[in-house]
Amino acid sequence: MLEYYELRDESNSPRYKPGDIAIIDRDFDPIPGDMVFAFVAGRDEHQYSIGKYVPCDEAQFEISPINPAYPSFSTRDCVIQIVAPIVEWHMSEKRERPPRKK
């Protein structure tokens, strides 16, 4: 089942920017290195996150954003439920356009 989510922060820049659309497919499990859409519960809040799926061992894994200024989430520190791997990206062009001249 395909679903889409709009990026809202810079956690995966410069490759992906706010306004870009991530298409996920719940019919597939992620493999190491896949970008995934995940629900993270713990630390100080509950949130959805997009990042690279990085297995640490057979029982633990991390979700790591591309931008090193943002923190990774680890199953050592919080509960992470991978919703689905990202199977396609749609890049927003509107962020590059200057406003219309009047």
Coordinates of C-alpha atoms in Angstrom, one line a residue:
M1 CA 0.0 0.0 0.0
L2 CA 1.5 3.3 -1.1
E3 CA 1.3 6.4 1.1
Y4 CA 3.1 9.7 0.9
Y5 CA 4.5 12.2 3.5
E6 CA 5.9 15.7 3.0
L7 CA 9.2 16.5 4.6
R8 CA 9.0 19.4 7.0
D9 CA 12.5 19.9 8.3
E10 CA 16.2 19.9 7.2
S11 CA 17.1 16.5 8.8
N12 CA 17.8 14.9 5.4
S13 CA 19.3 17.9 3.6
P14 CA 21.0 18.6 1.4
R15 CA 19.7 15.6 -0.5
Y16 CA 16.1 16.0 0.5
K17 CA 14.5 19.3 1.4
P18 CA 11.3 20.5 3.2
G19 CA 8.5 20.2 0.7
D20 CA 9.8 17.0 -0.9
I21 CA 7.5 14.1 -0.8
A22 CA 8.5 10.6 0.4
I23 CA 6.5 7.7 -1.0
I24 CA 6.4 4.6 1.3
D25 CA 5.2 1.1 0.6
R26 CA 3.9 -0.9 3.6
D27 CA 4.1 -4.1 1.6
F28 CA 7.9 -4.2 1.9
D29 CA 10.3 -4.6 4.8
P30 CA 13.4 -2.4 4.9
I31 CA 16.9 -3.7 4.1
P32 CA 20.0 -2.2 5.6
G33 CA 20.7 1.2 4.0
D34 CA 17.2 1.9 3.0
M35 CA 15.6 5.3 3.8
V36 CA 12.6 4.6 6.0
F37 CA 9.6 6.3 7.6
A38 CA 9.4 5.4 11.3
F39 CA 7.5 6.3 14.5
V40 CA 9.8 7.1 17.4
A41 CA 8.5 7.0 21.0
G42 CA 10.8 7.9 23.8
R43 CA 13.4 10.5 24.6
D44 CA 11.3 13.6 25.2
E45 CA 8.6 13.2 22.7
H46 CA 6.9 11.0 20.2
Q47 CA 7.5 11.8 16.5
Y48 CA 7.7 10.5 13.0
S49 CA 11.1 10.4 11.5
I50 CA 12.7 9.8 8.1
G51 CA 16.2 8.4 8.0
K52 CA 18.6 5.6 6.9
Y53 CA 17.9 2.2 8.5
V54 CA 21.2 1.1 10.1
P55 CA 21.2 -2.3 11.9
C56 CA 23.6 -2.4 14.9
D57 CA 23.2 -6.1 15.6
E58 CA 20.4 -8.7 15.3
A59 CA 18.2 -6.9 17.9
Q60 CA 19.1 -3.3 17.7
F61 CA 19.0 -0.6 14.9
E62 CA 19.2 3.1 14.3
I63 CA 17.4 5.6 12.2
S64 CA 20.1 8.1 11.0
P65 CA 19.2 11.3 9.2
I66 CA 21.5 12.4 6.3
N67 CA 22.1 15.8 8.0
P68 CA 24.7 15.3 10.8
A69 CA 23.3 18.3 12.7
Y70 CA 20.2 16.2 13.5
P71 CA 20.3 13.3 16.1
S72 CA 20.0 9.6 15.2
F73 CA 17.4 7.5 17.0
S74 CA 18.5 4.1 18.4
T75 CA 16.4 1.2 19.7
R76 CA 18.9 1.4 22.7
D77 CA 17.3 4.7 23.8
C78 CA 13.7 4.6 22.6
V79 CA 11.1 2.5 20.9
I80 CA 11.1 2.7 17.1
Q81 CA 8.5 1.3 14.8
I82 CA 9.5 1.2 11.2
V83 CA 6.3 2.1 9.3
A84 CA 7.8 1.3 5.8
P85 CA 10.7 1.8 3.5
I86 CA 10.7 4.8 1.2
V87 CA 10.4 3.6 -2.4
E88 CA 10.3 6.9 -4.3
W89 CA 10.9 10.6 -3.8
H90 CA 9.2 13.6 -5.4
M91 CA 11.3 16.8 -5.3
S92 CA 9.6 20.1 -4.8
E93 CA 10.6 22.8 -7.3
K94 CA 8.7 25.6 -5.5
R95 CA 11.5 26.2 -3.0
E96 CA 13.9 27.3 -5.7
R97 CA 11.6 29.9 -7.4
P98 CA 11.8 33.6 -6.5
P99 CA 8.5 35.4 -5.8
R100 CA 6.6 36.9 -8.8
K101 CA 7.4 40.4 -9.7
K102 CA 4.5 42.8 -9.5

